[in-house]
Short mmCIF file of C-alpha atoms in Angstrom, two decimals:
data_model
loop_
_atom_site.label_atom_id
_atom_site.label_comp_id
_atom_site.label_asym_id
_atom_site.label_seq_id
_atom_site.Cartn_x
_atom_site.Cartn_y
_atom_site.Cartn_z
CA MET A 10 33.08 87.15 75.86
CA SER A 11 30.01 89.15 76.96
CA THR A 12 27.01 87.10 78.67
CA THR A 13 24.55 90.00 78.73
CA PRO A 14 20.99 88.75 78.17
CA SER A 15 19.39 89.93 74.85
CA ILE A 16 15.83 91.08 74.67
CA THR A 17 13.44 89.24 72.52
CA HIS A 18 10.64 90.61 70.40
CA GLY A 19 8.02 89.96 73.03
CA GLY A 20 10.18 91.83 75.65
CA ALA A 21 11.38 88.92 77.64
CA LEU A 22 14.98 88.53 78.49
CA GLU A 23 16.83 85.57 76.80
CA ALA A 24 20.01 84.31 78.18
CA PRO A 25 23.00 83.52 75.61
CA PRO A 26 23.57 80.02 74.72
CA ARG A 27 25.85 78.32 77.20
CA ARG A 28 27.39 74.93 77.58
CA ARG A 29 25.58 72.00 78.82
CA VAL A 30 26.63 70.73 82.19
CA PRO A 31 28.32 67.41 81.41
CA TRP A 32 28.11 65.86 84.99
CA ARG A 33 24.47 66.74 85.30
CA THR A 34 23.68 65.11 81.88
CA ALA A 35 25.76 62.05 82.87
CA VAL A 36 23.90 61.79 86.30
CA TYR A 37 20.55 61.83 84.40
CA LYS A 38 21.50 59.33 81.80
CA ALA A 39 22.90 56.87 84.40
CA LEU A 40 19.72 57.15 86.35
CA GLY A 41 17.80 56.39 83.40
CA ALA A 42 20.00 53.34 82.43
CA ILE A 43 19.71 51.93 85.97
CA LEU A 44 15.80 52.25 85.77
CA VAL A 45 15.69 50.44 82.51
CA LEU A 46 17.97 47.84 83.91
CA TRP A 47 15.70 47.25 86.97
CA ALA A 48 12.60 47.25 85.00
CA ALA A 49 14.09 44.52 82.60
CA ALA A 50 15.32 42.59 85.91
CA THR A 51 11.82 42.70 87.18
CA LEU A 52 10.35 41.44 84.11
CA CYS A 53 12.69 38.65 83.99
CA PHE A 54 11.88 37.77 87.70
CA ALA A 55 8.23 37.76 86.67
CA MET A 56 8.88 35.47 83.72
CA GLN A 57 10.53 33.00 86.15
CA GLU A 58 7.66 33.02 88.45
CA LEU A 59 4.96 32.70 85.88
CA SER A 60 6.83 29.86 83.79
CA PRO A 61 5.14 26.58 84.00
CA GLY A 62 6.51 23.34 85.54
CA ASN A 63 8.37 22.56 88.51
CA LYS A 64 11.73 24.41 88.80
CA ALA A 65 13.25 21.88 91.13
CA LEU A 66 12.55 19.28 88.42
CA ALA A 67 14.27 21.50 85.76
CA ILE A 68 17.23 21.78 88.00
CA LEU A 69 17.31 18.11 88.60
CA GLY A 70 17.25 17.41 84.87
CA GLY A 71 13.59 17.74 83.89
CA ALA A 72 10.76 15.35 84.28
CA GLY A 73 12.37 12.62 82.57
CA ALA A 74 14.82 12.27 85.54
CA ARG A 75 12.07 11.17 87.98
CA PRO A 76 13.94 12.04 91.05
CA PRO A 77 12.52 10.92 94.49
CA GLN A 78 10.40 13.32 96.36
CA ALA A 79 12.76 13.68 99.10
CA VAL A 80 15.55 14.89 96.56
CA ILE A 81 12.99 17.55 95.06
CA GLU A 82 12.03 18.86 98.61
CA GLU A 83 15.88 19.03 99.32
CA THR A 84 16.46 21.06 96.20
CA GLU A 85 13.57 23.35 96.60
CA GLU A 86 15.11 24.06 100.18
CA LYS A 87 18.69 24.62 98.70
CA TYR A 88 17.51 27.16 96.14
CA GLY A 89 14.91 28.86 98.45
CA LEU A 90 12.14 28.03 95.95
CA ASN A 91 9.73 27.96 98.69
CA ASP A 92 10.72 31.25 100.14
CA PRO A 93 8.23 34.28 100.17
CA ILE A 94 8.13 35.82 96.79
CA VAL A 95 9.42 39.19 98.23
CA GLN A 96 12.43 37.46 99.59
CA ARG A 97 13.09 35.72 96.36
CA TYR A 98 12.87 38.85 94.39
CA GLY A 99 15.19 40.72 96.65
CA ARG A 100 17.67 37.83 96.37
CA PHE A 101 17.36 37.89 92.61
CA ILE A 102 17.95 41.64 92.30
CA GLY A 103 20.81 41.40 94.87
CA ASN A 104 22.57 38.70 92.75
CA LEU A 105 22.27 40.62 89.47
CA ALA A 106 23.67 43.68 91.21
CA THR A 107 26.84 41.58 92.05
CA GLY A 108 27.03 40.06 88.68
CA ASP A 109 25.87 36.67 89.85
CA LEU A 110 23.64 35.29 87.26
CA GLY A 111 23.23 31.84 88.92
CA THR A 112 24.17 28.35 87.78
CA SER A 113 22.92 26.81 84.49
CA TYR A 114 20.62 23.98 85.20
CA GLN A 115 21.61 22.22 81.97
CA TYR A 116 25.26 22.85 81.91
CA LYS A 117 25.93 22.90 85.72
CA GLN A 118 28.49 25.85 85.38
CA PRO A 119 27.91 29.77 86.15
CA VAL A 120 25.74 31.60 83.80
CA THR A 121 28.47 34.16 83.74
CA SER A 122 31.14 31.97 82.40
CA LEU A 123 28.91 30.41 80.02
CA ILE A 124 28.03 33.62 78.35
CA LYS A 125 31.73 34.86 78.35
CA GLU A 126 32.43 31.88 76.47
CA GLN A 127 29.70 32.36 73.61
CA VAL A 128 29.19 36.09 73.70
CA GLY A 129 32.18 36.99 71.42
CA PRO A 130 30.80 35.57 68.11
CA THR A 131 27.54 37.01 68.57
CA LEU A 132 28.85 40.58 69.36
CA VAL A 133 31.18 40.22 66.27
CA LEU A 134 28.16 39.38 64.12
CA VAL A 135 25.99 42.19 65.57
CA PHE A 136 28.91 44.68 65.00
CA VAL A 137 29.61 43.64 61.41
CA SER A 138 25.98 43.63 60.52
CA THR A 139 25.38 47.10 61.88
CA LEU A 140 28.49 48.31 60.17
CA LEU A 141 27.47 46.73 56.94
CA ALA A 142 24.01 48.03 57.12
CA TRP A 143 25.41 51.53 56.98
CA LEU A 144 27.69 50.81 54.19
CA ILE A 145 24.71 49.71 52.31
CA SER A 146 22.34 52.44 53.15
CA VAL A 147 24.42 55.55 53.08
CA PRO A 148 25.61 55.24 49.37
CA ILE A 149 22.13 54.27 48.10
CA THR A 150 20.82 57.49 50.02
CA LEU A 151 23.58 59.66 48.44
CA PHE A 152 23.20 58.31 44.95
CA THR A 153 19.29 58.18 44.69
CA ALA A 154 17.75 60.56 47.16
CA GLY A 155 16.65 63.89 45.32
CA LYS A 156 18.02 62.48 41.96
CA GLY A 157 14.92 62.36 39.96
CA ARG A 158 11.69 60.42 40.22
CA VAL A 159 13.08 57.10 38.76
CA ARG A 160 16.31 56.99 40.52
CA SER A 161 14.68 58.03 43.87
CA SER A 162 11.83 55.32 43.45
CA MET A 163 14.34 52.56 42.86
CA GLY A 164 16.30 53.52 46.10
CA ALA A 165 13.19 53.76 48.06
CA GLY A 166 11.65 50.52 46.62
CA PHE A 167 14.87 48.74 47.59
CA GLU A 168 14.59 49.98 51.17
CA ALA A 169 10.72 49.21 51.54
CA PHE A 170 11.51 45.68 50.22
CA PHE A 171 14.23 44.76 52.53
CA ALA A 172 12.89 46.63 55.52
CA GLY A 173 9.74 44.14 55.37
CA VAL A 174 11.78 40.83 54.57
CA PRO A 175 11.89 38.51 57.68
CA PRO A 176 15.68 37.74 58.46
CA TYR A 177 14.77 34.12 58.86
CA TRP A 178 13.46 33.93 55.45
CA LEU A 179 16.20 35.98 53.93
CA GLY A 180 18.77 33.89 55.57
CA LEU A 181 17.45 30.58 54.09
CA VAL A 182 17.29 32.36 50.64
CA LEU A 183 20.91 33.51 50.83
CA LEU A 184 21.97 30.17 52.31
CA VAL A 185 20.46 28.25 49.32
CA VAL A 186 21.73 30.59 46.74
CA PHE A 187 25.19 31.32 47.59
CA ALA A 188 26.16 28.46 49.68
CA PHE A 189 24.20 25.38 48.18
CA GLU A 190 24.08 26.42 44.52
CA LEU A 191 26.79 28.69 43.88
CA GLY A 192 29.18 27.41 46.46
CA VAL A 193 30.66 30.87 47.01
CA PHE A 194 30.50 30.67 50.99
CA PRO A 195 30.59 27.67 53.48
CA VAL A 196 27.26 26.14 54.22
CA THR A 197 27.20 26.25 58.02
CA GLY A 198 29.66 26.87 60.93
CA GLY A 199 33.06 28.51 61.27
CA THR A 200 34.14 31.73 62.35
CA SER A 201 36.12 32.88 59.31
CA ALA A 202 35.43 35.97 57.42
CA SER A 203 33.84 33.94 54.57
CA ALA A 204 31.48 32.09 57.14
CA LEU A 205 30.63 35.40 58.72
CA PHE A 206 29.59 37.37 55.55
CA LEU A 207 26.22 35.66 54.89
CA PRO A 208 24.94 35.73 58.45
CA ALA A 209 26.00 39.44 58.68
CA LEU A 210 24.19 40.24 55.37
CA THR A 211 21.08 38.40 56.48
CA LEU A 212 20.85 40.94 59.48
CA ALA A 213 22.38 43.82 57.63
CA LEU A 214 19.84 44.11 54.71
CA PRO A 215 16.73 44.59 56.69
CA LEU A 216 18.51 46.93 59.09
CA ALA A 217 19.76 48.87 55.93
CA GLY A 218 16.12 49.18 54.60
CA PHE A 219 15.03 50.77 57.97
CA LEU A 220 18.03 53.11 58.07
CA GLY A 221 17.67 53.93 54.39
CA GLN A 222 14.08 54.93 54.94
CA VAL A 223 14.57 57.30 57.79
CA THR A 224 17.79 58.80 56.35
CA ARG A 225 16.24 59.45 52.92
CA ASP A 226 13.18 61.44 54.40
CA GLU A 227 15.59 63.67 56.34
CA PHE A 228 18.03 63.96 53.43
CA GLU A 229 15.41 64.95 51.00
CA ARG A 230 14.02 67.63 53.50
CA GLY A 231 17.77 68.72 54.06
CA LEU A 232 18.29 69.48 50.26
CA LYS A 233 15.69 72.29 50.45
CA GLN A 234 16.86 73.68 53.86
CA PRO A 235 18.51 77.15 54.19
CA PHE A 236 21.92 75.66 55.23
CA ALA A 237 22.05 73.75 51.92
CA ILE A 238 20.95 76.67 49.77
CA SER A 239 23.46 78.85 51.51
CA ALA A 240 26.21 76.18 50.85
CA ARG A 241 25.37 76.32 47.05
CA ALA A 242 25.31 80.16 47.12
CA ARG A 243 29.00 79.97 48.55
CA GLY A 244 29.99 78.03 45.63
CA ALA A 245 29.92 74.57 46.96
CA SER A 246 29.34 71.71 44.37
CA GLU A 247 26.19 69.68 44.57
CA GLY A 248 28.12 66.54 45.67
CA GLU A 249 29.83 68.58 48.48
CA VAL A 250 26.61 69.89 49.61
CA ARG A 251 25.10 66.39 49.70
CA ARG A 252 28.15 64.73 51.51
CA ARG A 253 29.27 67.45 53.77
CA HIS A 254 26.11 69.37 54.80
CA VAL A 255 22.90 67.35 54.01
CA LEU A 256 24.07 63.95 54.93
CA ARG A 257 25.43 65.11 58.24
CA HIS A 258 21.82 66.42 59.08
CA ALA A 259 20.15 63.53 57.78
CA LEU A 260 22.24 61.06 59.85
CA LEU A 261 20.72 62.01 63.25
CA PRO A 262 17.45 59.90 62.86
CA GLY A 263 19.45 57.10 61.64
CA ILE A 264 21.79 57.26 64.61
CA THR A 265 18.80 57.18 66.87
CA LEU A 266 17.43 54.14 65.06
CA THR A 267 20.80 52.31 65.31
CA GLY A 268 20.50 52.42 69.13
CA TRP A 269 17.26 50.45 68.99
CA ALA A 270 18.48 48.30 66.20
CA ILE A 271 21.49 46.98 67.78
CA GLY A 272 19.23 45.46 70.49
CA ALA A 273 16.89 44.13 67.76
CA THR A 274 19.86 42.75 65.89
CA ILE A 275 21.04 40.83 68.83
CA SER A 276 17.65 39.18 68.91
CA GLY A 277 17.75 38.49 65.18
CA ALA A 278 21.29 37.06 65.51
CA VAL A 279 19.89 34.22 67.79
CA LEU A 280 17.79 33.14 64.63
CA VAL A 281 20.51 33.60 62.34
CA GLU A 282 23.14 31.61 64.41
CA VAL A 283 20.82 28.67 64.37
CA ILE A 284 20.20 28.78 60.53
CA TYR A 285 23.92 28.95 59.77
CA ALA A 286 24.96 26.70 62.83
CA ARG A 287 27.39 29.45 63.98
CA PRO A 288 28.85 29.43 67.43
CA GLY A 289 27.41 32.07 69.83
CA LEU A 290 24.54 32.82 72.09
CA GLY A 291 21.88 31.71 69.57
CA GLN A 292 22.05 27.87 70.20
CA VAL A 293 22.70 28.39 73.83
CA LEU A 294 19.43 30.26 74.26
CA VAL A 295 17.40 27.97 72.04
CA ASN A 296 18.55 25.09 74.15
CA ALA A 297 18.05 26.91 77.42
CA VAL A 298 14.40 27.66 76.32
CA SER A 299 13.82 23.98 75.40
CA ASN A 300 15.25 22.67 78.80
CA GLN A 301 13.70 25.39 81.00
CA ASP A 302 17.23 26.58 81.89
CA LEU A 303 15.83 29.75 83.34
CA PRO A 304 19.29 31.19 84.66
CA VAL A 305 20.60 31.24 81.21
CA VAL A 306 17.58 32.73 79.57
CA VAL A 307 17.50 35.42 82.09
CA GLY A 308 21.25 35.90 81.78
CA ILE A 309 21.14 36.49 78.10
CA THR A 310 18.14 38.63 78.48
CA MET A 311 19.79 40.88 80.91
CA LEU A 312 22.80 40.84 78.63
CA VAL A 313 20.74 42.23 75.73
CA ALA A 314 19.29 44.86 78.05
CA LEU A 315 22.57 46.14 79.20
CA ILE A 316 24.03 46.26 75.63
CA TYR A 317 20.93 48.08 74.58
CA VAL A 318 21.42 50.62 77.60
CA VAL A 319 25.08 51.31 76.82
CA VAL A 320 24.35 51.70 73.02
CA ASN A 321 21.85 54.31 73.73
CA LEU A 322 24.29 56.26 75.97
CA VAL A 323 26.79 56.02 73.17
CA VAL A 324 24.11 57.20 70.54
CA ASP A 325 23.66 60.44 72.82
CA LEU A 326 27.30 61.23 72.56
CA LEU A 327 27.17 60.68 68.78
CA TYR A 328 24.30 63.12 68.64
CA VAL A 329 26.60 65.81 70.01
CA ILE A 330 29.40 64.89 67.74
CA VAL A 331 27.40 64.84 64.71
CA ASP A 332 25.36 68.08 65.58
CA PRO A 333 27.46 70.51 67.48
CA ARG A 334 24.39 72.72 68.18
CA LEU A 335 23.18 70.25 70.74
CA ARG A 336 26.10 71.14 73.03
CA THR A 337 24.54 74.47 73.93
CA ARG A 338 21.16 75.46 74.97
CA LYS A 339 19.14 78.57 75.46
CA GLU A 340 17.02 79.32 78.52
CA VAL A 341 14.22 81.91 78.80
CA VAL A 342 14.49 83.97 81.88
#
């Protein structure tokens, strides 16, 4: 296949499209991910340093424990609480780099093992919520976008309403209606599918509103683009044009939003797990904040940052899958 440069109207030589260099892109993405995690770790360290109260007292059980002064000083020496801040920062970053999140003040066990015990139900809730949000938003977009003023307005109104609903309020409403009044779902607790549905729906509806708003705008623009007009000219039905051509184009902004939304959904899952008394990181984090259990707070925060970085790397790959044009690039010589 010829790779001879073509001449543009301005007289400049334009190189033909060529494949991206996978390893170079991977290196750039990995460096960006490391930078984000380092920034998150630095903010966590600053949060620890600026938090009020005596850290030695928190380690020993809080102010109510009233330990002798000698014990407090021994604890400060053991944990290096009086070391210079640069030394504490270096030790903090080094421990994180090796996966050592410290020991919980409250539970007296490694934070890593504590998170491993509780992270499963939270990740399941986040995954199911994100999947459910897409299953809600995509059909609404397909059946209402560009389908006349009334139908399109109804779809846009649904999206705007749920995008603005606080998950905490929505969770209480769903709990009262479907658990207390109708008795369709269990009230609280449990890890069964029926116990998972209401918490997942609580997180999915606001996310579906955001996804639908972004997807709808791109979808309605895509209906007027040349590729859609060309598909109609080739004899494709309107439904085929919407599903196979326009929807694929419209999914790109939604995929980008999903990368951000999963991180936000994990934060929302904390409140939802408390509302529905579900097992997971929610109650652990609430207790850790209440008891100034800083290693647990930092550990969960870093976990959310890590998930956010990994999800965004996956989103970059999905971009290439959804839009093959991103696999090539043009360079002006």
